[in-house]
Coordinates of C-alpha atoms in Angstrom, one line a residue:
X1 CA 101.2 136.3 109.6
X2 CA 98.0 136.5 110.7
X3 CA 96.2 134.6 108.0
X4 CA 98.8 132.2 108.1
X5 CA 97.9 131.6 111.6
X6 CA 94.3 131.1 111.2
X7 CA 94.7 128.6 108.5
X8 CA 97.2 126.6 110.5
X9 CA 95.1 126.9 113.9
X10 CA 91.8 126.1 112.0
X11 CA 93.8 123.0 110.3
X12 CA 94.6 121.7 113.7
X13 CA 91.5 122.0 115.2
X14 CA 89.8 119.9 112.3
X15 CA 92.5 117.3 113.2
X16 CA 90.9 117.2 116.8
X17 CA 87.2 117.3 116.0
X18 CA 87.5 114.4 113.3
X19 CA 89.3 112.6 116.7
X20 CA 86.4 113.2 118.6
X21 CA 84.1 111.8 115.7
X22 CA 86.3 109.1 115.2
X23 CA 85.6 108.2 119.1
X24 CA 82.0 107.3 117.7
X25 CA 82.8 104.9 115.2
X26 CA 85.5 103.1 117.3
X27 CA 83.0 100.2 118.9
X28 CA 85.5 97.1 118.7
X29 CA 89.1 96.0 118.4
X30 CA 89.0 96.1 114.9
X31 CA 87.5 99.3 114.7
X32 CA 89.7 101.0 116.6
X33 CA 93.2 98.8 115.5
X34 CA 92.5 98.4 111.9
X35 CA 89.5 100.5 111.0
X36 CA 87.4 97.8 110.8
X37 CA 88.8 96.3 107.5
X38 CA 86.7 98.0 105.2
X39 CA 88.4 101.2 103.5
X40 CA 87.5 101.2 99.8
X41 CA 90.5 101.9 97.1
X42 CA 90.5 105.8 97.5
X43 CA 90.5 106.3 101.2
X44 CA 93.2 103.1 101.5
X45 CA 95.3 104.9 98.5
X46 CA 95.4 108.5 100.4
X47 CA 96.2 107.1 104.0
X48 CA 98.4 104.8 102.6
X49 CA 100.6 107.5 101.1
X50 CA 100.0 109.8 104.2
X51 CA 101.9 107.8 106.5
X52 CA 105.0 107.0 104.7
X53 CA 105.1 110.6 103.0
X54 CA 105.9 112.4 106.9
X55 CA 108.8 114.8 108.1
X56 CA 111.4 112.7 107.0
X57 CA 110.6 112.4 103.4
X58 CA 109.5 116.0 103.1
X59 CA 111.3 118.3 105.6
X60 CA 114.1 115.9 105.0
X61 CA 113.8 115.4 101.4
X62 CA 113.8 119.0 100.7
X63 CA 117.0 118.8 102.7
X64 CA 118.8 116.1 100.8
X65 CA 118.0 117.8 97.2
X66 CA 119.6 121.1 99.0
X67 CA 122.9 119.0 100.1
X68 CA 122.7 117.2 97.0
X69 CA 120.4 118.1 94.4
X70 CA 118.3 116.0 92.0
X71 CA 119.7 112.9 93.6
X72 CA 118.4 113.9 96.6
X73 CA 115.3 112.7 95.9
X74 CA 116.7 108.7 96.1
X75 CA 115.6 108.3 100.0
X76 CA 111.9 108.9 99.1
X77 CA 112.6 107.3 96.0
X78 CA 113.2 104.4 97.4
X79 CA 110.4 104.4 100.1
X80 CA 108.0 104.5 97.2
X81 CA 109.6 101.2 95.4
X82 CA 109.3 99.2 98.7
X83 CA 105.6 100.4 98.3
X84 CA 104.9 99.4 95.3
X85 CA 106.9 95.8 96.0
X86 CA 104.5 95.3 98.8
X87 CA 101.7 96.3 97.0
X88 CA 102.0 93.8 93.6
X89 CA 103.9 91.0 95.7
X90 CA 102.8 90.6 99.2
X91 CA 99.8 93.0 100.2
X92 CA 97.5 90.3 99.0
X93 CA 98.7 87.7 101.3
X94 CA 98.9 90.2 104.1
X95 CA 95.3 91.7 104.3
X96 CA 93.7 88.0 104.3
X97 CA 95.7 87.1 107.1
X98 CA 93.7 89.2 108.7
X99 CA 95.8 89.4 111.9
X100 CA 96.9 92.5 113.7
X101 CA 100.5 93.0 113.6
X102 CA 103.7 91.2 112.3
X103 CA 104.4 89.3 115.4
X104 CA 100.9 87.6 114.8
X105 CA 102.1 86.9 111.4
X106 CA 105.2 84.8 112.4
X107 CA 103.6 83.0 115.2
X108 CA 101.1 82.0 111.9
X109 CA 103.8 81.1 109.8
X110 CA 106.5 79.5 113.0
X111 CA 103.9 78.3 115.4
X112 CA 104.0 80.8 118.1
X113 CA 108.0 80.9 119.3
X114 CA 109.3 84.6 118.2
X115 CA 106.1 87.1 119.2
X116 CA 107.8 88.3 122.0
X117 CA 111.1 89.1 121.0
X118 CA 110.1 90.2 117.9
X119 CA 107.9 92.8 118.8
X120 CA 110.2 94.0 121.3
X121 CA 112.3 94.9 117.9
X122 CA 109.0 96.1 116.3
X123 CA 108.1 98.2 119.7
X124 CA 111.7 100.1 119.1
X125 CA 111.5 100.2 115.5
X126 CA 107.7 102.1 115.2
X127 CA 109.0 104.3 118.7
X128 CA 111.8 105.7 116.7
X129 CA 109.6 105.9 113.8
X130 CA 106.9 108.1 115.4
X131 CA 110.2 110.2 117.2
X132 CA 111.6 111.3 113.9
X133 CA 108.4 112.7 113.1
X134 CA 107.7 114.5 116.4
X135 CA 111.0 115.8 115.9
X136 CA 109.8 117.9 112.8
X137 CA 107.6 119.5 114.6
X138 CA 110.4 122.3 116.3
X139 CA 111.2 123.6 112.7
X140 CA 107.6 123.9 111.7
X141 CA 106.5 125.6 114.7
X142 CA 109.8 127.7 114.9
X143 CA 108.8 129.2 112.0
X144 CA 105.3 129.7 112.8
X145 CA 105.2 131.5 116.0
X146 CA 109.3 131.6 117.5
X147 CA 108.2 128.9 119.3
X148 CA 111.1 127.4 121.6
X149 CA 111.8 123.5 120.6
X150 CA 110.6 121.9 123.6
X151 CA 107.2 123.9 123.5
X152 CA 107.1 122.9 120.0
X153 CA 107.5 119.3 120.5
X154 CA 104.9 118.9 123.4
X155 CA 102.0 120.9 121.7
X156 CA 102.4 119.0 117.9
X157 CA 102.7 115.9 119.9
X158 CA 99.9 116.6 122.2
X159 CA 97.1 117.1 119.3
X160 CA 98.4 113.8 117.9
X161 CA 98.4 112.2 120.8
X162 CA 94.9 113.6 121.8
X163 CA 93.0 112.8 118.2
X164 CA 94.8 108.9 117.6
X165 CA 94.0 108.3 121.6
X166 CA 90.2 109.3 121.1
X167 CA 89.1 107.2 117.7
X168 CA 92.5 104.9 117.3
X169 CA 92.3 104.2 113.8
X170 CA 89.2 105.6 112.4
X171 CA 90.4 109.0 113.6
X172 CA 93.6 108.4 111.9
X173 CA 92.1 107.8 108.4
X174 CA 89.7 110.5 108.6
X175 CA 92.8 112.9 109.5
X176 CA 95.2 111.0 107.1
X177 CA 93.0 111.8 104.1
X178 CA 92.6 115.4 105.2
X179 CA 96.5 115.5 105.4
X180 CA 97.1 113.7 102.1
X181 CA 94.6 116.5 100.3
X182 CA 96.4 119.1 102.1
X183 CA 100.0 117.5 101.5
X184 CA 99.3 117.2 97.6
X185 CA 97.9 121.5 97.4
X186 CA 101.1 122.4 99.8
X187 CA 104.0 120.6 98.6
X188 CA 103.1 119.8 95.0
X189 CA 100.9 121.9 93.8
X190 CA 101.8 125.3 95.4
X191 CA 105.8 124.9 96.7
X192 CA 106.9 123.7 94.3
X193 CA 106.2 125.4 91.3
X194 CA 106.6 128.9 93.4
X195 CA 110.7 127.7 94.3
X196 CA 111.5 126.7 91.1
X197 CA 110.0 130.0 89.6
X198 CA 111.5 132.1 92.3
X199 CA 114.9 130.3 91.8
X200 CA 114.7 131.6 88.2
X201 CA 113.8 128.8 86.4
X202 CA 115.6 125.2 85.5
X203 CA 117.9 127.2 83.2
X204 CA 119.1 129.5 85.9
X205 CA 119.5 126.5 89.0
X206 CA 121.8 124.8 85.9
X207 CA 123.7 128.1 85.7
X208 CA 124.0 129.0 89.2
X209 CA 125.0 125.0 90.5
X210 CA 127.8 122.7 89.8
X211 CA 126.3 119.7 87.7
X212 CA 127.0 117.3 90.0
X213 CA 123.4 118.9 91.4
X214 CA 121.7 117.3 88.3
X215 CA 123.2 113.9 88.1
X216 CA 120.7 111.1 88.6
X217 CA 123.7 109.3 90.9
X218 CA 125.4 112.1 92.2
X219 CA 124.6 111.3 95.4
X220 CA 126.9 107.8 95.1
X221 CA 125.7 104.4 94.2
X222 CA 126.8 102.9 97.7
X223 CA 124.6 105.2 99.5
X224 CA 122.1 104.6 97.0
X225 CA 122.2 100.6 97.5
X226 CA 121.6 101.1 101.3
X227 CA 118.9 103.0 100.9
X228 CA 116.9 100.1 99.2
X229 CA 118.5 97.9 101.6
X230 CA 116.8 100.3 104.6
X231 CA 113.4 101.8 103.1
X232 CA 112.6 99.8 99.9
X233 CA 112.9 96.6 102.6
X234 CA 111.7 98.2 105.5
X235 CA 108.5 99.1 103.2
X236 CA 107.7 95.7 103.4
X237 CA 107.5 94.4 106.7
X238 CA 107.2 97.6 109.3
X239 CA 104.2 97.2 111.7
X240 CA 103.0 100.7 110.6
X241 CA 103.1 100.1 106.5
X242 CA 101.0 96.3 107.3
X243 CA 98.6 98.4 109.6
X244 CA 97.3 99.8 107.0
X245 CA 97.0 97.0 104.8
X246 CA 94.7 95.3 107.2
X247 CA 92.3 98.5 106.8
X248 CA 91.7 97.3 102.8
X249 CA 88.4 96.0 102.2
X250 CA 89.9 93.5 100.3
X251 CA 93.2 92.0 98.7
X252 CA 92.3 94.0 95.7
X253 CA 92.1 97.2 97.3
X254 CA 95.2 96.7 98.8
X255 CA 97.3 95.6 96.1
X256 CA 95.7 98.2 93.5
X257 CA 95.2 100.7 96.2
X258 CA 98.8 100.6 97.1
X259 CA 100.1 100.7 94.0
X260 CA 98.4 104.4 93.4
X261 CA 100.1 105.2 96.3
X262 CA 103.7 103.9 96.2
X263 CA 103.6 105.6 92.4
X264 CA 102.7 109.2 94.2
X265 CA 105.5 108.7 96.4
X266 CA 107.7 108.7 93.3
X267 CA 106.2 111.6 92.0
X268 CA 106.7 113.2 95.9
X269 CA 110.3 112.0 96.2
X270 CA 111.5 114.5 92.6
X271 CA 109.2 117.1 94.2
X272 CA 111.2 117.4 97.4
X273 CA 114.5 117.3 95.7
X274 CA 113.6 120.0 93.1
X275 CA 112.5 122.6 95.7
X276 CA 115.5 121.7 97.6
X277 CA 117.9 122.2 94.5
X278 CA 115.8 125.7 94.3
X279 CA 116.4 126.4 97.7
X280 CA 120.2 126.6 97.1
X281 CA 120.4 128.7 94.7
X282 CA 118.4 131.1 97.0
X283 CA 120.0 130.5 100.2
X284 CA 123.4 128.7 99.3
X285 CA 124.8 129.3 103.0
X286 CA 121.9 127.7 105.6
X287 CA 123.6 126.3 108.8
X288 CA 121.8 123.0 108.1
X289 CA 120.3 121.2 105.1
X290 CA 116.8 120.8 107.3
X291 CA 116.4 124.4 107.3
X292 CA 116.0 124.3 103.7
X293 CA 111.9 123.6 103.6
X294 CA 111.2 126.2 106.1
X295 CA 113.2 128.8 104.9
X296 CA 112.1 128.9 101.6
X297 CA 108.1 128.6 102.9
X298 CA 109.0 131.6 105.3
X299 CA 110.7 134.1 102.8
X300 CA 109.8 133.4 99.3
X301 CA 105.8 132.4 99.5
X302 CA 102.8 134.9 99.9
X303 CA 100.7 135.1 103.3
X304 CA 98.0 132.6 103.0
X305 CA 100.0 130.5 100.5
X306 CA 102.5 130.1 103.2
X307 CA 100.1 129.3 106.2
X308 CA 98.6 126.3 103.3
X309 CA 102.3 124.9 102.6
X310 CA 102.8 125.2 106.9
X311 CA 99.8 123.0 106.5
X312 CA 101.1 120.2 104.4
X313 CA 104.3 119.9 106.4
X314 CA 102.1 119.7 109.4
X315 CA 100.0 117.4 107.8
X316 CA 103.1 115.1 106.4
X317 CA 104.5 114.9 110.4
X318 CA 101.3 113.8 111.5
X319 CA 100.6 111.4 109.2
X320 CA 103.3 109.1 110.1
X321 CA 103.4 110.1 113.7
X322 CA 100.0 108.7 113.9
X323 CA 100.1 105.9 112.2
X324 CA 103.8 104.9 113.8
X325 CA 102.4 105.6 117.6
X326 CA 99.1 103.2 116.6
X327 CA 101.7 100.7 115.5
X328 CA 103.9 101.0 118.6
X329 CA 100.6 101.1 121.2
X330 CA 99.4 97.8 119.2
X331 CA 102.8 96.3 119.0
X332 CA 103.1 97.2 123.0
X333 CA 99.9 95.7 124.0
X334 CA 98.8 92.7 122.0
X335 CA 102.9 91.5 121.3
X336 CA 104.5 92.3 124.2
X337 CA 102.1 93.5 127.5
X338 CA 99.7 90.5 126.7
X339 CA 101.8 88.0 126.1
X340 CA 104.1 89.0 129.3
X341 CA 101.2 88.9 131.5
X342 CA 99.5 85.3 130.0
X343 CA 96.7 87.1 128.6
X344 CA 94.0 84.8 127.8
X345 CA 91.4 85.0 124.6
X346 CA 88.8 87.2 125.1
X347 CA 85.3 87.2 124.4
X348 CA 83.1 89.4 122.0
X349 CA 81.6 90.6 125.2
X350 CA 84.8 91.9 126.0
X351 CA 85.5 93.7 123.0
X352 CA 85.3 97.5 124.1
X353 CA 87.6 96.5 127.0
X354 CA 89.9 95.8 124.4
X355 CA 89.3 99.9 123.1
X356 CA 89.9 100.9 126.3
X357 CA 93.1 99.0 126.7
X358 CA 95.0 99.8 123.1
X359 CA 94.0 103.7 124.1
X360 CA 95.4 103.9 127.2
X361 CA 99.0 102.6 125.6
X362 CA 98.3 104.9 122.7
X363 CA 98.5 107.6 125.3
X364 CA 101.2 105.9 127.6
X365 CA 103.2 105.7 124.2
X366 CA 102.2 109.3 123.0
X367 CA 103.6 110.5 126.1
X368 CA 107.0 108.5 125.7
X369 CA 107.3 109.6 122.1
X370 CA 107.6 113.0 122.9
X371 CA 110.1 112.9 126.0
X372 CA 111.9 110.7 123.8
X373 CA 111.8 113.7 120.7
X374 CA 112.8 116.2 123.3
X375 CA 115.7 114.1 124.2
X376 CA 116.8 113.7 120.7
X377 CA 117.3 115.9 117.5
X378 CA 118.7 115.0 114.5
X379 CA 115.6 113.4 112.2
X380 CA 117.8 111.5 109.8
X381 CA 120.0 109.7 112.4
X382 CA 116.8 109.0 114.6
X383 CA 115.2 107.2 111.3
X384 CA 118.1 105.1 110.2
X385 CA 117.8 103.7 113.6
X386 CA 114.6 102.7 113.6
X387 CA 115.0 101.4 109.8
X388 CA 118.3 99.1 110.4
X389 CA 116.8 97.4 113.8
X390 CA 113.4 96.8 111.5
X391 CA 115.6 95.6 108.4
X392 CA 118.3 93.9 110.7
X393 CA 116.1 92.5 113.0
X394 CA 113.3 91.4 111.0
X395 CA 112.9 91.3 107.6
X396 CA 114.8 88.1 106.9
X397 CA 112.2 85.7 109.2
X398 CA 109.0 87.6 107.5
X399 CA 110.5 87.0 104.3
X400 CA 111.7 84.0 104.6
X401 CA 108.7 83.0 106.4
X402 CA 106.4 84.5 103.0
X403 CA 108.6 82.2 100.7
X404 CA 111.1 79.6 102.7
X405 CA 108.4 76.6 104.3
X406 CA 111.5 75.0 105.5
X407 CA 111.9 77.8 107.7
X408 CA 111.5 76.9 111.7
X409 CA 110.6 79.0 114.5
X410 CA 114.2 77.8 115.8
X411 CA 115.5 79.9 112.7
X412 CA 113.3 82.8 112.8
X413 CA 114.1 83.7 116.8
X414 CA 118.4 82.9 116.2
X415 CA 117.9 85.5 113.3
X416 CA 115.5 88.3 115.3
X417 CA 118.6 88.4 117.8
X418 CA 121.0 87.9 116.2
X419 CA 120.4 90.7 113.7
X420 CA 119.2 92.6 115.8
X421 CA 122.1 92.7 118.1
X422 CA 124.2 92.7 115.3
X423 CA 123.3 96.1 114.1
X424 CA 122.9 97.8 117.6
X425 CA 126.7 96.5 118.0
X426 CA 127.9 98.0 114.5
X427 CA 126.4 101.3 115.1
X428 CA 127.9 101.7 118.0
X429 CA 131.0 100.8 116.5
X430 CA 131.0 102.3 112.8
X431 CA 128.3 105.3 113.9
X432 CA 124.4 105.6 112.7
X433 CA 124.9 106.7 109.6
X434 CA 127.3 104.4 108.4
X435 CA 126.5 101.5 106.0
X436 CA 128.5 98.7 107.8
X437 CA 125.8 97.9 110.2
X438 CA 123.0 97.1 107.6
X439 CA 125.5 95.2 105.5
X440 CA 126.6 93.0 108.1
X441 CA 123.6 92.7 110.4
X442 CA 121.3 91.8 107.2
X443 CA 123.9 89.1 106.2
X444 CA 124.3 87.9 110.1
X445 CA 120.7 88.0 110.1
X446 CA 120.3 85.3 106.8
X447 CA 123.0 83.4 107.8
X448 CA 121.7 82.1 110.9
X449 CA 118.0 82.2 109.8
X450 CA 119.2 79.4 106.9
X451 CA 121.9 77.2 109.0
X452 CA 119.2 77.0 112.0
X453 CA 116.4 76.4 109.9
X454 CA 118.2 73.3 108.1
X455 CA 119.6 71.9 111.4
X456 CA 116.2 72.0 112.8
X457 CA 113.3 69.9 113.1
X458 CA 111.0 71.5 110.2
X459 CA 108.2 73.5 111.1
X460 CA 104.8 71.1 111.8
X461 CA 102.7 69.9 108.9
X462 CA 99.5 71.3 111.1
X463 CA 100.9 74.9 111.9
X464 CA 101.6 75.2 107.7
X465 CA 98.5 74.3 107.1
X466 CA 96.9 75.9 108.9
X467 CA 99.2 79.1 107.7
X468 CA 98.4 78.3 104.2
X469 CA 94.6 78.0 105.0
X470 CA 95.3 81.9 106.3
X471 CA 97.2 83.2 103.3
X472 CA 94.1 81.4 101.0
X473 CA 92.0 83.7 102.7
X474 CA 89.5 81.0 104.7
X475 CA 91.1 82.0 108.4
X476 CA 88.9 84.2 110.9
X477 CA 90.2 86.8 113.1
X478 CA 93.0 86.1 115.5
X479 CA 92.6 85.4 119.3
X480 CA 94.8 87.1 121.8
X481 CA 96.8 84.1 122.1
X482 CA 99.5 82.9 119.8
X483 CA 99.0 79.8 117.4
X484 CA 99.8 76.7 119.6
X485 CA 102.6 74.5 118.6
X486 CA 101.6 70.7 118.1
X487 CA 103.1 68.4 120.4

């Protein structure tokens, strides 16, 4: 193993160094939240699909084409459709916003009523996010070095903590196009020709597997449907996914940029569930579907190869921890912390205070991240929780909000709560992984968004237009404070 190590301790100092580079470039507020809006198509395409390619969709992936073959591949799937929706449909509109996170967005569109509350559901959503992904980090490191889970946990999280503290968002682009590079080698280029070959070829995994394992919709159209309800919708309004739109140059680059990326995704999503289906017919007995990735890395691929694919799952868990703890320290600050405490506009003289203060709650979040992850274990249940309090919570507001203009702020807050609570309530009732509480909590969530909307005063000519001004692409960048409601 030791050439495996090297490469994987090289790889993880790289991830530190480009931190500490990224430090440099990180001068203002926009550097450090939203890289300074200027990534051209290529770096925008790779960091786009490094953060919602992490250990969900691979380590997890690979797991749900082991439980359920081919069809296993309909949660990634699914991410990359609500990637490519944002990209032709909405992107556009986002990145000449040019605000800072969603909250921003609805105070825009609302008038400034629903920041607050809304990025408390926002906070949760991009906590959980950046959990499920620290969580991956025992199982990679297990199978490194015997590592125990805890130890695992706090070291993986540490160096992502450590390089997204130092540069914010600079740092994370410079690693997230090292990860996507390393990712693409890894996972598609390497696994998973090596599985398939080692699990004797299509032919054979036919032979060997009921054929339930190669229906398109084996794994059931209901669960199939919530999915898009969950990750296809969640694509398009998570604080994470429009962080990185604000980083495009322009609304070209994000629409066209985005759209290489969601299509990779699709091309990732039948990756993970072959090599899972391959992993079956070499291990048909693992305790747990999750075990599937690094069990066939560990036994079936040569030293060096091995360290490399090591790599990429690294490199897919960091991505999206990085880009979900940025999310949740912005979402923590500028939503929640500032508003709380009446911050005021600040100056441009002011604007490395502002650094200073988003990487301090990168580092404050970082550390709650990982307790959280060490408190916690199972990846998939972690994630739908963060997914139905986005979806439930949120996206009927942003949408409506995008395509309603009778819409009122009224509307918008009676639908954040209610939705919200709505789904916390049914999972506790009907348990996380059951369908119930994204079903009812989206329809709770539209039903009161439209009936308040309609018995409310409509939303005021001057906030609109000054909202459509935004969406035309003519606003400037947003101050700390929320859009003022006209009396």
């Amino acid at each position: 193993m030791a050439v495996d190590y090297t490469v994987i301790v090289v790889y993880l100092a790289g991830m530190l160094a480009m931190g500490w580079w990224g430090m440099r470039r990180a001068k203002s507020k926009s550097d450090f939240l939203v890289a300074g809006r200027r990534l051209g198509p290529v770096m925008y395409s790779g960091t786009m699909a490094a953060i919602v390619l992490g250990g969900a969709s691979t380590i997890g992936g690979v797991g749900l084409g082991y439980k359920y073959g081919l069809s296993g591949a309909w949660m990634v799937f699914t991410i990359g459709l609500g990637l490519l929706a944002l990209s032709v449909f909405f992107s556009a509109r986002i990145a000449r916003l040019k605000v800072y996170t969603v909250s921003e967005m609805l105070d825009l569109r609302y008038g400034g009523r629903a920041g607050v509350i809304s990025g408390v559901v926002m906070w949760a959503y991009t906590l959980m996010l950046a959990v499920t992904s620290t969580i991956a980090y025992a199982t990679i490191f297990d199978v490194l070095f015997d590592m125990n889970r805890t130890l695992a946990i706090i070291l993986g999280g540490s160096i992502v903590v450590a390089y997204s503290t130092l540069g914010g968002m600079w740092s994370i682009t410079l690693t997230d196009m090292v990860q996507f590079v390393v990712k693409t080698i890894g996972v598609l280029l390497l696994l998973l020709p090596i599985a398939v070959v080692k699990a004797g070829g299509f032919s054979e995994m036919k032979a060997t597997l009921p054929t339930e394992y190669f229906d398109p919709l084996g794994i059931g159209g209901e669960t199939i449907f919530t999915y898009v309800l969950i990750y296809t919708f969640g694509m398009l309004i998570g604080q994470d996914i429009w962080q990185r739109v604000f980083t495009a140059r322009s609304d070209t680059t994000a629409k066209w940029g985005g759209t290489v990326a969601g299509t990779y995704c699709l091309v990732y999503a039948v990756a993970g569930a072959v090599i899972g289906t391959a992993a079956k017919v070499l291990y048909p007995k693992l305790g747990s579907p999750d075990d599937a990735f690094a069990t066939i890395v560990k036994d079936e691929l040569p030293v060096g190869v091995r360290g490399l694919v090591l790599a990429a799952a690294l490199a897919a868990v960091m991505s999206t921890s990085s880009g979900a703890l940025i999310a949740c320290a912005t979402v923590a600050n500028n939503d929640i912390w500032s508003r709380l405490r009446g911050a005021v506009a600040r100056g441009a003289d002011e604007e490395h205070d502002e650094v200073r203060g988003n990487r301090a709650f990168i580092l404050i979040m970082g550390v709650g991240v990982i307790c959280t992850a060490i408190a916690l274990n199972n990846v998939v249940e972690a994630l739908t929780v963060a997914y139905n309090l986005l979806v439930g919570g949120l996206l009927v507001p942003i949408l409506g909000g995008l395509l309603w203009k009778r819409g009122t702020a009224q509307g918008a807050l009676a639908s954040v709560v209610v939705g919200g609570l709505a789904v916390i309530g049914l999972m506790a009732t009907y348990g996380i992984l059951a369908n119930e509480p994204i079903y009812y909590g989206l329809l709770s969530s539209l039903a009161v968004y439209v009936v308040i909307s309609l018995a409310t005063k409509p939303t005021e000519p001057e906030v609109l237009a000054a909202w459509r001004e935004r969406l035309a692409g003519r606003g400037t960048e947003p101050l700390s404070e929320p859009v003022p409601v006209p009396q």
